[in-house]
Short mmCIF file of C-alpha atoms in Angstrom, two decimals:
data_model
loop_
_atom_site.label_atom_id
_atom_site.label_comp_id
_atom_site.label_asym_id
_atom_site.label_seq_id
_atom_site.Cartn_x
_atom_site.Cartn_y
_atom_site.Cartn_z
CA MET A 1 -12.53 -23.37 -11.59
CA ARG A 2 -13.14 -20.03 -9.73
CA VAL A 3 -11.21 -17.03 -11.01
CA LEU A 4 -10.55 -13.42 -9.61
CA GLY A 5 -10.21 -11.17 -12.68
CA VAL A 6 -8.47 -7.97 -11.78
CA ASP A 7 -8.69 -4.72 -14.45
CA PRO A 8 -5.80 -2.72 -12.34
CA GLY A 9 -5.99 0.56 -11.57
CA LEU A 10 -5.09 3.19 -8.91
CA THR A 11 -8.34 5.08 -9.04
CA ARG A 12 -10.78 2.37 -9.99
CA CYS A 13 -9.45 -1.05 -9.91
CA GLY A 14 -11.77 -3.68 -11.22
CA VAL A 15 -12.51 -6.91 -9.55
CA GLY A 16 -14.61 -9.72 -10.68
CA VAL A 17 -15.02 -13.36 -9.57
CA VAL A 18 -16.38 -16.10 -11.77
CA GLU A 19 -16.69 -19.66 -11.65
CA GLY A 20 -17.25 -22.52 -14.09
CA VAL A 21 -15.44 -24.36 -16.73
CA ALA A 22 -14.98 -23.74 -20.76
CA GLY A 23 -17.80 -25.15 -22.58
CA ARG A 24 -20.35 -25.02 -19.67
CA PRO A 25 -22.40 -21.53 -18.52
CA LEU A 26 -20.42 -19.48 -16.34
CA THR A 27 -21.49 -18.02 -12.79
CA MET A 28 -20.72 -14.60 -11.74
CA ILE A 29 -19.92 -14.87 -8.15
CA GLY A 30 -19.09 -11.29 -7.38
CA VAL A 31 -18.21 -7.92 -8.81
CA GLY A 32 -16.94 -4.69 -7.56
CA VAL A 33 -14.45 -1.72 -7.92
CA VAL A 34 -11.44 -1.06 -5.25
CA ARG A 35 -11.19 2.69 -5.32
CA THR A 36 -8.42 4.80 -3.90
CA PRO A 37 -8.43 8.61 -3.37
CA VAL A 38 -6.67 10.50 -6.21
CA ASP A 39 -5.21 12.94 -3.66
CA ALA A 40 -3.76 10.34 -1.39
CA ASP A 41 0.01 9.48 -1.17
CA LEU A 42 1.06 7.16 -3.94
CA SER A 43 2.33 4.40 -1.27
CA HIS A 44 -1.15 4.75 0.77
CA ARG A 45 -3.15 4.20 -2.59
CA LEU A 46 -0.88 1.20 -3.26
CA LEU A 47 -1.74 -0.08 0.50
CA ALA A 48 -5.52 0.71 -0.12
CA VAL A 49 -5.17 -1.49 -3.54
CA GLU A 50 -3.58 -4.41 -1.50
CA GLN A 51 -6.38 -4.24 1.41
CA GLY A 52 -9.14 -4.31 -1.26
CA ILE A 53 -7.50 -7.11 -3.29
CA GLU A 54 -7.05 -9.09 0.15
CA GLN A 55 -10.54 -8.60 1.08
CA TRP A 56 -11.59 -10.03 -2.48
CA LEU A 57 -9.46 -12.99 -1.95
CA ASP A 58 -10.35 -13.64 1.51
CA GLU A 59 -14.15 -13.47 0.73
CA HIS A 60 -14.15 -15.56 -2.39
CA ARG A 61 -11.03 -17.57 -2.37
CA PRO A 62 -10.41 -17.86 -5.95
CA GLU A 63 -7.82 -20.60 -7.34
CA CYS A 64 -6.60 -18.44 -9.77
CA VAL A 65 -5.90 -14.48 -10.38
CA ALA A 66 -6.32 -13.33 -13.98
CA VAL A 67 -4.87 -9.64 -14.37
CA GLU A 68 -4.71 -7.55 -17.42
CA ARG A 69 -1.27 -7.35 -19.01
CA VAL A 70 -0.28 -3.54 -19.06
CA PHE A 71 1.20 -2.22 -21.81
CA SER A 72 2.96 1.14 -22.00
CA GLN A 73 1.92 2.65 -25.48
CA HIS A 74 -0.70 4.73 -23.65
CA ASN A 75 -0.71 7.63 -21.58
CA VAL A 76 2.47 7.65 -19.80
CA ARG A 77 1.15 8.88 -16.13
CA THR A 78 -1.71 6.38 -16.02
CA VAL A 79 0.27 3.36 -17.28
CA MET A 80 2.65 3.90 -14.59
CA GLY A 81 -0.14 3.73 -11.88
CA THR A 82 -1.78 0.78 -13.73
CA ALA A 83 1.54 -1.01 -13.79
CA GLN A 84 1.94 -0.45 -9.97
CA ALA A 85 -1.67 -1.71 -9.29
CA SER A 86 -1.18 -4.72 -11.24
CA ALA A 87 2.14 -5.42 -9.06
CA VAL A 88 0.02 -5.24 -6.01
CA ALA A 89 -2.64 -7.64 -7.49
CA MET A 90 0.10 -10.00 -8.68
CA LEU A 91 1.90 -9.94 -5.37
CA CYS A 92 -1.29 -10.78 -3.24
CA ALA A 93 -1.83 -13.93 -5.35
CA ALA A 94 1.70 -14.98 -5.21
CA ARG A 95 1.72 -14.46 -1.24
CA ARG A 96 -1.05 -17.04 -1.20
CA GLY A 97 0.41 -19.52 -3.91
CA LEU A 98 -2.21 -18.82 -6.62
CA PRO A 99 -1.33 -18.91 -9.86
CA VAL A 100 -1.43 -15.72 -11.98
CA ALA A 101 -2.23 -15.32 -15.53
CA LEU A 102 -1.98 -12.40 -17.63
CA HIS A 103 -4.23 -11.61 -20.45
CA THR A 104 -3.88 -8.53 -22.97
CA PRO A 105 -6.78 -6.13 -23.51
CA SER A 106 -7.22 -7.52 -27.14
CA GLU A 107 -6.97 -11.44 -25.88
CA VAL A 108 -9.90 -10.30 -23.50
CA LYS A 109 -11.91 -8.68 -25.99
CA ALA A 110 -11.55 -11.33 -28.68
CA ALA A 111 -12.34 -14.08 -26.06
CA VAL A 112 -15.75 -12.38 -25.12
CA THR A 113 -16.72 -10.70 -28.11
CA GLY A 114 -15.01 -12.25 -31.17
CA SER A 115 -13.21 -9.20 -31.85
CA GLY A 116 -10.04 -7.88 -30.42
CA ARG A 117 -11.05 -4.38 -31.18
CA ALA A 118 -14.28 -4.38 -29.76
CA ASP A 119 -15.30 -1.25 -27.69
CA LYS A 120 -16.36 -1.22 -24.15
CA ALA A 121 -20.13 -1.15 -24.71
CA GLN A 122 -19.46 -4.56 -26.74
CA VAL A 123 -17.47 -5.97 -23.92
CA GLY A 124 -20.14 -5.13 -21.34
CA ALA A 125 -23.03 -6.45 -23.29
CA MET A 126 -21.47 -9.78 -23.82
CA VAL A 127 -20.40 -10.00 -20.20
CA THR A 128 -24.04 -9.37 -19.31
CA ARG A 129 -25.00 -12.17 -21.70
CA LEU A 130 -22.51 -14.73 -21.01
CA LEU A 131 -23.18 -14.28 -17.17
CA ARG A 132 -26.86 -14.02 -17.51
CA LEU A 133 -26.96 -10.46 -15.63
CA SER A 134 -29.63 -8.21 -15.74
CA ALA A 135 -27.73 -5.36 -16.70
CA PRO A 136 -24.13 -4.47 -17.81
CA PRO A 137 -21.80 -4.19 -14.66
CA LYS A 138 -20.86 -0.74 -13.89
CA PRO A 139 -18.40 0.87 -14.04
CA ALA A 140 -16.82 -0.36 -17.41
CA ASP A 141 -13.77 -1.46 -14.96
CA ALA A 142 -15.78 -3.96 -12.87
CA ALA A 143 -17.28 -5.36 -16.55
CA ASP A 144 -13.68 -5.62 -17.72
CA ALA A 145 -12.70 -7.59 -14.75
CA LEU A 146 -15.53 -10.18 -15.31
CA ALA A 147 -14.33 -10.38 -18.85
CA LEU A 148 -10.87 -11.26 -17.82
CA ALA A 149 -12.11 -13.92 -15.71
CA VAL A 150 -14.34 -15.32 -18.47
CA CYS A 151 -11.32 -15.19 -20.99
CA HIS A 152 -9.19 -17.01 -18.43
CA ILE A 153 -11.47 -19.76 -17.95
CA TRP A 154 -11.90 -20.13 -21.50
CA ARG A 155 -8.28 -19.85 -22.38
CA ALA A 156 -6.74 -21.82 -19.55
CA PRO A 157 -6.99 -25.38 -21.13
CA ALA A 158 -5.24 -24.28 -24.15
CA GLN A 159 -2.51 -22.37 -22.09
CA SER A 160 -2.09 -25.39 -19.91
CA ARG A 161 -1.37 -27.60 -22.93
CA LEU A 162 1.02 -25.16 -24.14
CA GLN A 163 2.92 -25.09 -21.23
CA GLN A 164 3.15 -28.68 -20.68
CA ALA A 165 4.44 -28.82 -24.46
CA VAL A 166 7.10 -26.21 -23.40
CA ALA A 167 7.91 -28.10 -20.54
CA ARG A 168 8.36 -31.32 -22.38
CA HIS A 169 10.32 -29.50 -24.97
CA THR A 170 12.46 -28.02 -22.48
CA SER A 171 13.14 -31.14 -20.52
CA HIS A 172 14.21 -33.03 -23.61
CA ALA A 173 16.36 -29.93 -24.62
CA THR A 174 18.41 -30.31 -21.42
CA LYS A 175 18.71 -33.81 -21.69
CA GLY A 176 20.22 -33.69 -25.06
CA ARG A 177 22.60 -30.93 -23.89
CA THR A 178 23.48 -33.25 -20.83
CA ALA A 179 24.15 -36.55 -22.99
CA MET B 1 17.37 10.01 10.72
CA ARG B 2 17.92 6.39 9.45
CA VAL B 3 16.80 6.07 5.80
CA LEU B 4 16.36 3.04 3.35
CA GLY B 5 17.24 4.18 -0.10
CA VAL B 6 15.56 1.86 -2.85
CA ASP B 7 16.75 1.57 -6.31
CA PRO B 8 13.77 -0.52 -7.82
CA GLY B 9 14.43 -3.17 -10.05
CA LEU B 10 13.39 -6.84 -10.69
CA THR B 11 16.52 -8.30 -11.76
CA ARG B 12 18.47 -6.28 -9.30
CA CYS B 13 16.95 -4.02 -6.88
CA GLY B 14 19.47 -1.81 -5.00
CA VAL B 15 19.07 -1.02 -1.16
CA GLY B 16 21.06 0.94 1.04
CA VAL B 17 20.93 2.19 4.52
CA VAL B 18 22.18 5.64 5.61
CA GLU B 19 21.84 7.29 9.12
CA GLY B 20 22.67 10.90 9.86
CA VAL B 21 21.31 14.65 9.62
CA ALA B 22 21.87 17.16 7.02
CA GLY B 23 25.29 19.23 7.77
CA ARG B 24 26.84 16.42 9.69
CA PRO B 25 28.90 13.46 8.26
CA LEU B 26 26.69 10.73 7.39
CA THR B 27 27.18 6.74 8.17
CA MET B 28 26.40 3.78 5.81
CA ILE B 29 24.64 1.15 7.99
CA GLY B 30 24.10 -1.61 5.18
CA VAL B 31 24.03 -1.88 1.40
CA GLY B 32 22.86 -4.78 -0.79
CA VAL B 33 21.02 -5.81 -3.83
CA VAL B 34 17.77 -7.82 -3.71
CA ARG B 35 18.03 -10.09 -6.84
CA THR B 36 15.21 -12.17 -8.62
CA PRO B 37 15.65 -14.87 -11.40
CA VAL B 38 15.09 -13.36 -14.82
CA ASP B 39 13.25 -16.62 -16.06
CA ALA B 40 10.81 -16.74 -13.01
CA ASP B 41 7.28 -15.86 -13.35
CA LEU B 42 6.44 -12.27 -12.83
CA SER B 43 4.47 -12.56 -9.73
CA HIS B 44 7.09 -14.69 -7.97
CA ARG B 45 9.64 -12.07 -8.82
CA LEU B 46 7.73 -9.39 -7.11
CA LEU B 47 7.20 -11.83 -4.28
CA ALA B 48 10.88 -12.03 -3.81
CA VAL B 49 11.36 -8.41 -4.23
CA GLU B 50 8.81 -8.09 -1.23
CA GLN B 51 10.56 -10.77 0.64
CA GLY B 52 13.98 -9.10 -0.01
CA ILE B 53 12.88 -5.48 1.04
CA GLU B 54 11.00 -6.94 4.17
CA GLN B 55 14.33 -8.31 5.40
CA TRP B 56 15.86 -5.07 5.05
CA LEU B 57 13.12 -3.46 6.91
CA ASP B 58 13.14 -5.91 9.78
CA GLU B 59 16.90 -5.68 10.13
CA HIS B 60 17.63 -1.98 9.86
CA ARG B 61 14.18 -0.53 11.02
CA PRO B 62 14.68 2.74 9.05
CA GLU B 63 12.22 5.94 9.78
CA CYS B 64 11.79 6.51 6.24
CA VAL B 65 11.99 4.87 2.69
CA ALA B 66 13.29 6.99 -0.12
CA VAL B 67 12.54 5.28 -3.60
CA GLU B 68 13.73 6.36 -6.96
CA ARG B 69 10.82 7.96 -8.99
CA VAL B 70 10.15 6.01 -12.08
CA PHE B 71 9.91 7.65 -15.49
CA SER B 72 8.51 6.14 -18.61
CA GLN B 73 10.85 7.77 -21.09
CA HIS B 74 13.13 4.67 -21.12
CA ASN B 75 13.01 1.28 -22.52
CA VAL B 76 9.41 0.17 -22.42
CA ARG B 77 10.05 -3.18 -20.93
CA THR B 78 12.50 -2.14 -18.18
CA VAL B 79 10.20 0.67 -17.17
CA MET B 80 7.40 -1.46 -16.57
CA GLY B 81 9.34 -4.09 -14.14
CA THR B 82 11.05 -1.02 -12.29
CA ALA B 83 7.50 0.58 -11.88
CA GLN B 84 6.39 -2.57 -10.53
CA ALA B 85 9.38 -3.31 -8.19
CA SER B 86 8.91 0.25 -6.82
CA ALA B 87 5.36 -0.29 -5.98
CA VAL B 88 6.31 -3.30 -3.82
CA ALA B 89 8.78 -1.14 -2.07
CA MET B 90 6.16 1.45 -1.59
CA LEU B 91 3.80 -0.95 -0.16
CA CYS B 92 6.24 -2.57 2.15
CA ALA B 93 6.83 0.84 3.66
CA ALA B 94 3.32 1.86 3.90
CA ARG B 95 2.20 -1.26 5.56
CA ARG B 96 4.65 -0.23 8.22
CA GLY B 97 3.45 3.30 8.26
CA LEU B 98 6.85 4.46 6.96
CA PRO B 99 6.75 7.64 5.22
CA VAL B 100 7.71 7.29 1.48
CA ALA B 101 9.71 9.76 -0.54
CA LEU B 102 10.24 9.59 -4.22
CA HIS B 103 13.12 11.32 -5.66
CA THR B 104 14.17 11.35 -9.48
CA PRO B 105 17.44 10.41 -10.93
CA SER B 106 18.51 13.88 -11.44
CA GLU B 107 17.62 15.18 -8.06
CA VAL B 108 19.68 12.12 -6.66
CA LYS B 109 22.71 13.01 -8.91
CA ALA B 110 22.49 16.78 -8.30
CA ALA B 111 22.50 16.02 -4.47
CA VAL B 112 25.40 13.95 -4.45
CA THR B 113 27.80 15.39 -7.42
CA GLY B 114 26.21 18.72 -7.94
CA SER B 115 25.10 18.00 -11.41
CA GLY B 116 21.92 16.14 -12.43
CA ARG B 117 23.56 14.75 -15.34
CA ALA B 118 26.53 12.82 -13.74
CA ASP B 119 27.43 9.38 -14.81
CA LYS B 120 27.33 6.51 -12.64
CA ALA B 121 31.03 6.37 -12.09
CA GLN B 122 30.64 9.99 -10.54
CA VAL B 123 27.73 8.99 -8.38
CA GLY B 124 29.82 6.03 -7.20
CA ALA B 125 32.90 8.06 -6.45
CA MET B 126 30.96 10.61 -4.47
CA VAL B 127 28.84 7.93 -2.37
CA THR B 128 32.11 6.31 -1.29
CA ARG B 129 33.56 9.74 -0.27
CA LEU B 130 30.52 11.14 1.46
CA LEU B 131 30.05 7.87 3.53
CA ARG B 132 34.01 7.42 3.98
CA LEU B 133 33.96 3.72 2.15
CA SER B 134 37.09 2.07 1.21
CA ALA B 135 35.87 1.26 -2.30
CA PRO B 136 32.68 2.26 -4.49
CA PRO B 137 29.65 -0.11 -3.74
CA LYS B 138 28.96 -2.71 -6.64
CA PRO B 139 26.92 -3.15 -8.38
CA ALA B 140 25.90 0.40 -9.49
CA ASP B 141 22.27 -0.29 -8.10
CA ALA B 142 23.54 -0.61 -4.56
CA ALA B 143 25.67 2.79 -5.03
CA ASP B 144 22.40 4.41 -6.33
CA ALA B 145 20.25 3.20 -3.49
CA LEU B 146 22.85 4.77 -1.05
CA ALA B 147 22.95 7.88 -3.26
CA LEU B 148 18.94 8.29 -2.83
CA ALA B 149 19.09 7.94 0.81
CA VAL B 150 21.98 10.45 1.10
CA CYS B 151 19.64 12.69 -1.18
CA HIS B 152 16.90 12.06 1.17
CA ILE B 153 18.49 13.20 4.08
CA TRP B 154 19.78 16.33 2.64
CA ARG B 155 16.55 17.15 1.02
CA ALA B 156 14.11 16.08 3.87
CA PRO B 157 14.69 19.50 5.72
CA ALA B 158 13.82 21.67 2.63
CA GLN B 159 10.94 19.32 1.65
CA SER B 160 9.22 19.26 5.00
CA ARG B 161 9.32 22.97 5.36
CA LEU B 162 7.63 23.07 1.65
CA GLN B 163 4.92 20.59 2.94
CA GLN B 164 4.15 22.69 5.88
CA ALA B 165 3.84 25.50 3.82
CA VAL B 166 1.45 23.92 1.43
CA ALA B 167 -0.42 22.56 4.19
CA ARG B 168 -0.93 26.01 5.96
CA HIS B 169 -1.62 27.35 2.58
CA THR B 170 -4.37 24.54 1.78
CA SER B 171 -6.02 25.01 5.38
CA HIS B 172 -6.16 28.87 4.70
CA ALA B 173 -7.78 28.20 1.54
CA THR B 174 -10.16 25.91 2.57
CA LYS B 175 -11.12 28.38 5.55
CA GLY B 176 -11.54 30.58 2.99
CA ARG B 177 -13.98 28.41 0.92
CA THR B 178 -15.94 27.35 4.03
CA ALA B 179 -16.33 30.96 5.22
#
């Protein structure tokens, strides 16, 4: 499975492609950051994010896109930009018919470090180890994007079993109502 | 000037096209709502919003898109969806090279009713009167989209004078620094 992880942001949008399956060593295919100028018009920044994500999709052809789920507890201005950048990433994936998975920051941290409250340095260190890199990817947004992709590869089997169970339950329930 | 007003939302995204210039009677060209299913995947809902907005842009060829500026004071879940739907609208406009203007809800209310705290009914009544319609457009999201377009046509001359002044000031300042 080849996954594009996206740590959404307007100023720096982290992107990382990881390939592999749960239980086997994973491989980093690429990592980077899509940047947009802080002083540009919001609509042009969103367009630049779209163009950046499209390039990554074209170049690396992932089968799935994992995006950080945005919460609005944090700084109000930042969160709006993050939500909007994440919308662009999801839209690019959906347009190509790629499945989109959302993972919360604590799910990602727990997946790669064992603790949902790990700090940036810990996430960077584990990403470096798990993908056998020579140094932690910089900036942190790039490392976070790789962590998201790793998290997705490891969680995907459990998530797909869960979805199948929900689908079975729903179809039974519907049959029950129709009868 | 022909303006597409967008009242962003995932469940109901209001769209309205108005033509005219400040100081002359305005004409409604079209009004409607782009809907997406509540139980669909978020990425598919964003894709449906994009397809809807694209249809309106193709059909009515506006010169400018006015989108409601989203604030995060309100309900957290709703605001994230609204921010994401607005990102899609801005992106569609930017991709075509159309200018995007953002207006706050109170700017829109003040423009069409004279009060920034007017209720939905008052906005609907004034949109009906200003565009000489036989009845208020329904749902409220559709009326709000028309109000946004009207607000933009009326505010555009002042905004463009302001932008020119800022541009002049900035270019003077830059010259000052370079010298």
